[in-house]
């Protein structure tokens, strides 16, 4: 979690503005890292995925609390899925927070596994996936 400059460098990170305010952001990746930002060095894997067998990664999704339930997350997710599909990926996966799970389920993602992040304060997460075909 946190800033992921790899997504920015790859040109796969999106920002949504509403009336000049940042409403939300998120991205997708063709790299193996499933979650975590620049500070999560143990979780990082910049290896390129094979669209023929691997799932694209949906990454770093955030919506400003003032803009929740207004379609911001759905918009970012839809644009990311379309871009991943156009890049040849037939599937997408993400590591979701419990707060994001209802949105992702509503958008067709299904749970794959539940984990807790490593560290002093474990955070419950859900790896989720969706067929993009």
Short mmCIF file of N, CA and C in Angstrom, two decimals:
data_model
loop_
_atom_site.label_atom_id
_atom_site.label_comp_id
_atom_site.label_asym_id
_atom_site.label_seq_id
_atom_site.Cartn_x
_atom_site.Cartn_y
_atom_site.Cartn_z
N UNK A 1 0.85 -1.16 0.00
CA UNK A 1 0.00 0.00 0.00
C UNK A 1 0.90 1.23 0.00
N UNK A 2 0.40 2.29 -0.52
CA UNK A 2 1.20 3.49 -0.64
C UNK A 2 1.60 3.71 -2.08
N UNK A 3 2.44 4.69 -2.30
CA UNK A 3 2.86 5.08 -3.64
C UNK A 3 3.60 3.94 -4.35
N UNK A 4 3.24 3.72 -5.61
CA UNK A 4 3.89 2.71 -6.43
C UNK A 4 4.35 3.40 -7.72
N UNK A 5 5.60 3.83 -7.73
CA UNK A 5 6.12 4.56 -8.89
C UNK A 5 6.26 3.68 -10.12
N UNK A 6 6.27 2.35 -9.96
CA UNK A 6 6.34 1.46 -11.13
C UNK A 6 5.10 1.62 -12.00
N UNK A 7 3.93 1.73 -11.37
CA UNK A 7 2.69 1.93 -12.13
C UNK A 7 2.73 3.25 -12.90
N UNK A 8 3.27 4.27 -12.27
CA UNK A 8 3.38 5.58 -12.92
C UNK A 8 4.35 5.48 -14.10
N UNK A 9 5.51 4.87 -13.88
CA UNK A 9 6.51 4.73 -14.94
C UNK A 9 5.98 3.90 -16.11
N UNK A 10 5.16 2.90 -15.82
CA UNK A 10 4.59 2.05 -16.86
C UNK A 10 3.42 2.73 -17.59
N UNK A 11 2.94 3.85 -17.07
CA UNK A 11 1.82 4.55 -17.68
C UNK A 11 0.49 3.85 -17.50
N UNK A 12 0.35 3.08 -16.40
CA UNK A 12 -0.87 2.32 -16.18
C UNK A 12 -1.62 2.78 -14.93
N UNK A 13 -1.31 3.99 -14.45
CA UNK A 13 -1.97 4.53 -13.26
C UNK A 13 -2.88 5.67 -13.66
N UNK A 14 -4.08 5.70 -13.14
CA UNK A 14 -5.10 6.66 -13.52
C UNK A 14 -5.52 7.53 -12.34
N UNK A 15 -5.86 8.77 -12.64
CA UNK A 15 -6.42 9.69 -11.65
C UNK A 15 -7.78 10.13 -12.14
N UNK A 16 -8.73 10.26 -11.22
CA UNK A 16 -10.05 10.77 -11.56
C UNK A 16 -10.24 12.08 -10.81
N UNK A 17 -10.53 13.14 -11.55
CA UNK A 17 -10.79 14.44 -10.95
C UNK A 17 -12.25 14.81 -11.14
N UNK A 18 -12.81 15.45 -10.15
CA UNK A 18 -14.16 15.97 -10.22
C UNK A 18 -14.11 17.42 -9.75
N UNK A 19 -14.47 18.32 -10.63
CA UNK A 19 -14.44 19.76 -10.32
C UNK A 19 -13.08 20.18 -9.73
N UNK A 20 -12.01 19.68 -10.34
CA UNK A 20 -10.67 20.06 -9.92
C UNK A 20 -10.16 19.36 -8.67
N UNK A 21 -10.92 18.46 -8.11
CA UNK A 21 -10.50 17.72 -6.92
C UNK A 21 -10.18 16.28 -7.29
N UNK A 22 -9.14 15.73 -6.67
CA UNK A 22 -8.81 14.33 -6.89
C UNK A 22 -9.87 13.47 -6.19
N UNK A 23 -10.63 12.72 -6.99
CA UNK A 23 -11.71 11.90 -6.45
C UNK A 23 -11.27 10.46 -6.20
N UNK A 24 -10.33 9.98 -7.00
CA UNK A 24 -9.88 8.61 -6.84
C UNK A 24 -8.76 8.30 -7.80
N UNK A 25 -8.20 7.10 -7.63
CA UNK A 25 -7.10 6.68 -8.48
C UNK A 25 -6.99 5.16 -8.43
N UNK A 26 -6.22 4.64 -9.33
CA UNK A 26 -5.98 3.21 -9.36
C UNK A 26 -5.29 2.85 -10.66
N UNK A 27 -4.84 1.62 -10.75
CA UNK A 27 -4.14 1.23 -11.95
C UNK A 27 -4.14 -0.26 -12.16
N UNK A 28 -3.44 -0.65 -13.20
CA UNK A 28 -3.28 -2.07 -13.50
C UNK A 28 -1.83 -2.29 -13.87
N UNK A 29 -1.40 -3.53 -13.82
CA UNK A 29 0.00 -3.81 -14.09
C UNK A 29 0.16 -5.11 -14.85
N UNK A 30 1.19 -5.12 -15.68
CA UNK A 30 1.60 -6.34 -16.38
C UNK A 30 2.80 -6.96 -15.66
N UNK A 31 3.03 -6.50 -14.43
CA UNK A 31 4.15 -7.01 -13.62
C UNK A 31 3.64 -7.92 -12.50
N UNK A 32 4.52 -8.74 -11.95
CA UNK A 32 4.13 -9.78 -11.00
C UNK A 32 3.70 -9.26 -9.63
N UNK A 33 4.10 -8.06 -9.24
CA UNK A 33 3.72 -7.54 -7.92
C UNK A 33 2.20 -7.52 -7.80
N UNK A 34 1.67 -8.13 -6.75
CA UNK A 34 0.22 -8.17 -6.56
C UNK A 34 -0.28 -6.99 -5.74
N UNK A 35 0.50 -6.57 -4.74
CA UNK A 35 0.10 -5.42 -3.93
C UNK A 35 1.32 -4.86 -3.23
N UNK A 36 1.16 -3.67 -2.69
CA UNK A 36 2.24 -3.01 -1.95
C UNK A 36 2.87 -1.91 -2.78
N UNK A 37 3.33 -0.89 -2.10
CA UNK A 37 3.95 0.26 -2.75
C UNK A 37 5.46 0.18 -2.73
N UNK A 38 6.08 1.30 -3.05
CA UNK A 38 7.54 1.38 -3.12
C UNK A 38 8.22 0.95 -1.82
N UNK A 39 7.58 1.23 -0.69
CA UNK A 39 8.18 0.90 0.60
C UNK A 39 8.12 -0.59 0.93
N UNK A 40 7.34 -1.36 0.19
CA UNK A 40 7.16 -2.79 0.45
C UNK A 40 8.13 -3.61 -0.39
N UNK A 41 9.42 -3.42 -0.18
CA UNK A 41 10.42 -4.04 -1.05
C UNK A 41 10.34 -5.57 -1.06
N UNK A 42 9.94 -6.18 0.03
CA UNK A 42 9.86 -7.64 0.07
C UNK A 42 8.74 -8.18 -0.81
N UNK A 43 7.74 -7.36 -1.11
CA UNK A 43 6.60 -7.79 -1.91
C UNK A 43 6.76 -7.49 -3.40
N UNK A 44 7.79 -6.75 -3.77
CA UNK A 44 7.93 -6.26 -5.13
C UNK A 44 8.54 -7.32 -6.05
N UNK A 45 7.98 -7.43 -7.25
CA UNK A 45 8.52 -8.30 -8.28
C UNK A 45 8.20 -7.65 -9.62
N UNK A 46 9.19 -7.03 -10.24
CA UNK A 46 8.99 -6.29 -11.48
C UNK A 46 8.96 -7.18 -12.72
N UNK A 47 9.04 -8.49 -12.54
CA UNK A 47 9.01 -9.40 -13.69
C UNK A 47 7.73 -9.20 -14.49
N UNK A 48 7.86 -9.20 -15.81
CA UNK A 48 6.69 -9.05 -16.67
C UNK A 48 5.88 -10.34 -16.70
N UNK A 49 4.57 -10.20 -16.66
CA UNK A 49 3.67 -11.34 -16.71
C UNK A 49 3.44 -11.75 -18.17
N UNK A 50 3.07 -13.00 -18.37
CA UNK A 50 2.74 -13.52 -19.70
C UNK A 50 1.21 -13.49 -19.83
N UNK A 51 0.67 -12.61 -20.70
CA UNK A 51 -0.79 -12.52 -20.83
C UNK A 51 -1.45 -13.83 -21.22
N UNK A 52 -0.72 -14.74 -21.84
CA UNK A 52 -1.29 -16.02 -22.25
C UNK A 52 -1.57 -16.94 -21.07
N UNK A 53 -0.87 -16.72 -19.94
CA UNK A 53 -1.09 -17.62 -18.80
C UNK A 53 -1.28 -16.91 -17.46
N UNK A 54 -0.88 -15.64 -17.37
CA UNK A 54 -0.97 -14.91 -16.10
C UNK A 54 -2.12 -13.93 -16.10
N UNK A 55 -2.52 -13.52 -14.91
CA UNK A 55 -3.57 -12.51 -14.74
C UNK A 55 -2.92 -11.14 -14.57
N UNK A 56 -3.49 -10.14 -15.25
CA UNK A 56 -3.07 -8.76 -15.02
C UNK A 56 -3.37 -8.42 -13.57
N UNK A 57 -2.66 -7.45 -13.05
CA UNK A 57 -2.85 -7.04 -11.66
C UNK A 57 -3.61 -5.71 -11.61
N UNK A 58 -4.67 -5.66 -10.84
CA UNK A 58 -5.35 -4.40 -10.55
C UNK A 58 -4.72 -3.90 -9.26
N UNK A 59 -4.24 -2.65 -9.27
CA UNK A 59 -3.40 -2.19 -8.17
C UNK A 59 -3.78 -0.81 -7.67
N UNK A 60 -3.49 -0.57 -6.41
CA UNK A 60 -3.50 0.76 -5.79
C UNK A 60 -4.79 1.54 -6.04
N UNK A 61 -5.91 0.92 -5.78
CA UNK A 61 -7.22 1.56 -5.94
C UNK A 61 -7.57 2.33 -4.67
N UNK A 62 -7.86 3.61 -4.83
CA UNK A 62 -8.27 4.46 -3.71
C UNK A 62 -9.34 5.43 -4.18
N UNK A 63 -10.33 5.66 -3.33
CA UNK A 63 -11.35 6.68 -3.59
C UNK A 63 -11.39 7.60 -2.38
N UNK A 64 -11.35 8.90 -2.64
CA UNK A 64 -11.47 9.88 -1.56
C UNK A 64 -12.81 9.66 -0.87
N UNK A 65 -12.84 9.64 0.46
CA UNK A 65 -14.10 9.40 1.17
C UNK A 65 -15.23 10.36 0.76
N UNK A 66 -14.90 11.57 0.34
CA UNK A 66 -15.93 12.51 -0.11
C UNK A 66 -16.56 12.11 -1.44
N UNK A 67 -15.98 11.13 -2.12
CA UNK A 67 -16.46 10.74 -3.44
C UNK A 67 -16.90 9.27 -3.51
N UNK A 68 -17.02 8.60 -2.38
CA UNK A 68 -17.45 7.21 -2.41
C UNK A 68 -18.90 7.10 -2.85
N UNK A 69 -19.22 5.96 -3.44
CA UNK A 69 -20.56 5.64 -3.91
C UNK A 69 -21.04 6.58 -5.00
N UNK A 70 -20.08 7.09 -5.81
CA UNK A 70 -20.41 7.95 -6.94
C UNK A 70 -19.89 7.38 -8.26
N UNK A 71 -19.43 6.15 -8.24
CA UNK A 71 -18.98 5.51 -9.47
C UNK A 71 -17.50 5.69 -9.80
N UNK A 72 -16.76 6.33 -8.90
CA UNK A 72 -15.33 6.58 -9.16
C UNK A 72 -14.57 5.26 -9.24
N UNK A 73 -14.75 4.39 -8.26
CA UNK A 73 -14.06 3.10 -8.25
C UNK A 73 -14.44 2.24 -9.45
N UNK A 74 -15.72 2.20 -9.78
CA UNK A 74 -16.17 1.44 -10.94
C UNK A 74 -15.54 1.97 -12.23
N UNK A 75 -15.44 3.29 -12.35
CA UNK A 75 -14.85 3.89 -13.54
C UNK A 75 -13.38 3.48 -13.68
N UNK A 76 -12.62 3.63 -12.61
CA UNK A 76 -11.20 3.26 -12.64
C UNK A 76 -11.05 1.78 -12.97
N UNK A 77 -11.83 0.95 -12.31
CA UNK A 77 -11.76 -0.49 -12.54
C UNK A 77 -12.09 -0.84 -13.99
N UNK A 78 -13.11 -0.23 -14.53
CA UNK A 78 -13.50 -0.49 -15.91
C UNK A 78 -12.41 -0.10 -16.90
N UNK A 79 -11.81 1.06 -16.71
CA UNK A 79 -10.74 1.51 -17.61
C UNK A 79 -9.54 0.57 -17.50
N UNK A 80 -9.21 0.15 -16.28
CA UNK A 80 -8.08 -0.77 -16.08
C UNK A 80 -8.35 -2.12 -16.74
N UNK A 81 -9.55 -2.65 -16.58
CA UNK A 81 -9.89 -3.94 -17.19
C UNK A 81 -9.83 -3.86 -18.71
N UNK A 82 -10.33 -2.78 -19.27
CA UNK A 82 -10.29 -2.61 -20.72
C UNK A 82 -8.85 -2.57 -21.22
N UNK A 83 -8.00 -1.81 -20.54
CA UNK A 83 -6.59 -1.70 -20.95
C UNK A 83 -5.89 -3.05 -20.83
N UNK A 84 -6.15 -3.79 -19.75
CA UNK A 84 -5.53 -5.11 -19.58
C UNK A 84 -6.00 -6.07 -20.67
N UNK A 85 -7.28 -6.03 -20.98
CA UNK A 85 -7.83 -6.88 -22.05
C UNK A 85 -7.18 -6.54 -23.38
N UNK A 86 -7.04 -5.25 -23.67
CA UNK A 86 -6.40 -4.82 -24.93
C UNK A 86 -4.93 -5.22 -24.98
N UNK A 87 -4.30 -5.40 -23.82
CA UNK A 87 -2.91 -5.84 -23.76
C UNK A 87 -2.80 -7.36 -23.86
N UNK A 88 -3.94 -8.05 -24.01
CA UNK A 88 -3.93 -9.49 -24.21
C UNK A 88 -4.25 -10.33 -23.00
N UNK A 89 -4.54 -9.71 -21.86
CA UNK A 89 -4.85 -10.47 -20.64
C UNK A 89 -6.30 -10.94 -20.65
N UNK A 90 -6.52 -12.19 -20.29
CA UNK A 90 -7.86 -12.76 -20.23
C UNK A 90 -8.41 -12.78 -18.81
N UNK A 91 -7.57 -12.41 -17.86
CA UNK A 91 -7.95 -12.48 -16.44
C UNK A 91 -7.27 -11.35 -15.68
N UNK A 92 -7.91 -10.89 -14.61
CA UNK A 92 -7.32 -9.90 -13.72
C UNK A 92 -7.42 -10.39 -12.28
N UNK A 93 -6.43 -10.03 -11.48
CA UNK A 93 -6.44 -10.34 -10.05
C UNK A 93 -6.04 -9.10 -9.28
N UNK A 94 -6.43 -9.08 -8.01
CA UNK A 94 -6.08 -7.98 -7.12
C UNK A 94 -6.01 -8.51 -5.69
N UNK A 95 -5.40 -7.72 -4.82
CA UNK A 95 -5.45 -7.98 -3.40
C UNK A 95 -6.32 -6.87 -2.81
N UNK A 96 -7.51 -7.22 -2.38
CA UNK A 96 -8.49 -6.24 -1.93
C UNK A 96 -8.51 -6.10 -0.42
N UNK A 97 -8.84 -4.91 0.03
CA UNK A 97 -9.12 -4.70 1.45
C UNK A 97 -10.56 -5.14 1.71
N UNK A 98 -10.90 -5.32 2.97
CA UNK A 98 -12.27 -5.70 3.30
C UNK A 98 -13.25 -4.61 2.90
N UNK A 99 -12.82 -3.35 2.98
CA UNK A 99 -13.69 -2.24 2.58
C UNK A 99 -13.98 -2.25 1.08
N UNK A 100 -13.04 -2.72 0.28
CA UNK A 100 -13.23 -2.75 -1.16
C UNK A 100 -13.95 -3.98 -1.67
N UNK A 101 -14.02 -5.02 -0.86
CA UNK A 101 -14.61 -6.29 -1.31
C UNK A 101 -16.01 -6.14 -1.90
N UNK A 102 -16.93 -5.39 -1.28
CA UNK A 102 -18.28 -5.29 -1.88
C UNK A 102 -18.27 -4.72 -3.30
N UNK A 103 -17.47 -3.68 -3.54
CA UNK A 103 -17.38 -3.10 -4.89
C UNK A 103 -16.86 -4.14 -5.87
N UNK A 104 -15.78 -4.81 -5.51
CA UNK A 104 -15.17 -5.76 -6.44
C UNK A 104 -16.09 -6.94 -6.71
N UNK A 105 -16.80 -7.41 -5.70
CA UNK A 105 -17.78 -8.49 -5.93
C UNK A 105 -18.87 -8.01 -6.88
N UNK A 106 -19.35 -6.78 -6.68
CA UNK A 106 -20.39 -6.22 -7.54
C UNK A 106 -19.91 -6.07 -8.98
N UNK A 107 -18.59 -5.95 -9.16
CA UNK A 107 -17.99 -5.82 -10.50
C UNK A 107 -17.54 -7.16 -11.07
N UNK A 108 -17.90 -8.26 -10.41
CA UNK A 108 -17.63 -9.58 -10.95
C UNK A 108 -16.41 -10.30 -10.42
N UNK A 109 -15.71 -9.74 -9.46
CA UNK A 109 -14.54 -10.40 -8.88
C UNK A 109 -14.99 -11.40 -7.83
N UNK A 110 -14.29 -12.54 -7.79
CA UNK A 110 -14.58 -13.59 -6.82
C UNK A 110 -13.37 -13.82 -5.93
N UNK A 111 -13.61 -14.15 -4.66
CA UNK A 111 -12.49 -14.42 -3.74
C UNK A 111 -11.70 -15.65 -4.17
N UNK A 112 -10.38 -15.57 -4.02
CA UNK A 112 -9.48 -16.68 -4.28
C UNK A 112 -8.89 -17.18 -2.97
N UNK A 113 -8.42 -16.23 -2.16
CA UNK A 113 -7.88 -16.60 -0.85
C UNK A 113 -7.90 -15.38 0.06
N UNK A 114 -7.91 -15.65 1.36
CA UNK A 114 -7.85 -14.60 2.38
C UNK A 114 -6.51 -14.70 3.07
N UNK A 115 -5.90 -13.54 3.30
CA UNK A 115 -4.59 -13.50 3.96
C UNK A 115 -4.57 -12.36 4.97
N UNK A 116 -3.49 -12.29 5.71
CA UNK A 116 -3.19 -11.11 6.53
C UNK A 116 -1.81 -10.64 6.10
N UNK A 117 -1.65 -9.33 5.94
CA UNK A 117 -0.36 -8.80 5.53
C UNK A 117 0.65 -9.04 6.64
N UNK A 118 1.93 -9.21 6.28
CA UNK A 118 2.97 -9.37 7.30
C UNK A 118 3.22 -8.03 7.99
N UNK A 119 3.81 -8.08 9.16
CA UNK A 119 4.17 -6.85 9.86
C UNK A 119 3.58 -6.78 11.25
N UNK A 120 3.88 -5.68 11.92
CA UNK A 120 3.43 -5.49 13.30
C UNK A 120 1.92 -5.43 13.42
N UNK A 121 1.27 -4.83 12.46
CA UNK A 121 -0.19 -4.72 12.47
C UNK A 121 -0.73 -5.42 11.22
N UNK A 122 -1.07 -6.68 11.33
CA UNK A 122 -1.57 -7.42 10.17
C UNK A 122 -2.89 -6.82 9.68
N UNK A 123 -3.04 -6.75 8.36
CA UNK A 123 -4.26 -6.23 7.75
C UNK A 123 -4.91 -7.37 6.97
N UNK A 124 -6.19 -7.66 7.26
CA UNK A 124 -6.85 -8.72 6.49
C UNK A 124 -7.07 -8.28 5.05
N UNK A 125 -6.75 -9.16 4.11
CA UNK A 125 -6.87 -8.87 2.68
C UNK A 125 -7.50 -10.07 1.99
N UNK A 126 -8.02 -9.83 0.79
CA UNK A 126 -8.65 -10.89 0.01
C UNK A 126 -8.10 -10.83 -1.41
N UNK A 127 -7.46 -11.89 -1.83
CA UNK A 127 -7.05 -11.98 -3.24
C UNK A 127 -8.29 -12.34 -4.04
N UNK A 128 -8.58 -11.55 -5.08
CA UNK A 128 -9.79 -11.73 -5.88
C UNK A 128 -9.43 -11.78 -7.35
N UNK A 129 -10.25 -12.45 -8.15
CA UNK A 129 -9.98 -12.56 -9.57
C UNK A 129 -11.24 -12.48 -10.41
N UNK A 130 -11.02 -12.15 -11.70
CA UNK A 130 -12.14 -12.02 -12.63
C UNK A 130 -11.69 -12.40 -14.03
N UNK A 131 -12.55 -13.10 -14.74
CA UNK A 131 -12.33 -13.41 -16.16
C UNK A 131 -12.64 -12.15 -16.96
N UNK A 132 -11.75 -11.74 -17.83
CA UNK A 132 -11.95 -10.52 -18.62
C UNK A 132 -12.50 -10.80 -20.01
N UNK A 133 -12.67 -12.05 -20.36
CA UNK A 133 -13.16 -12.38 -21.71
C UNK A 133 -14.63 -12.10 -21.86
#
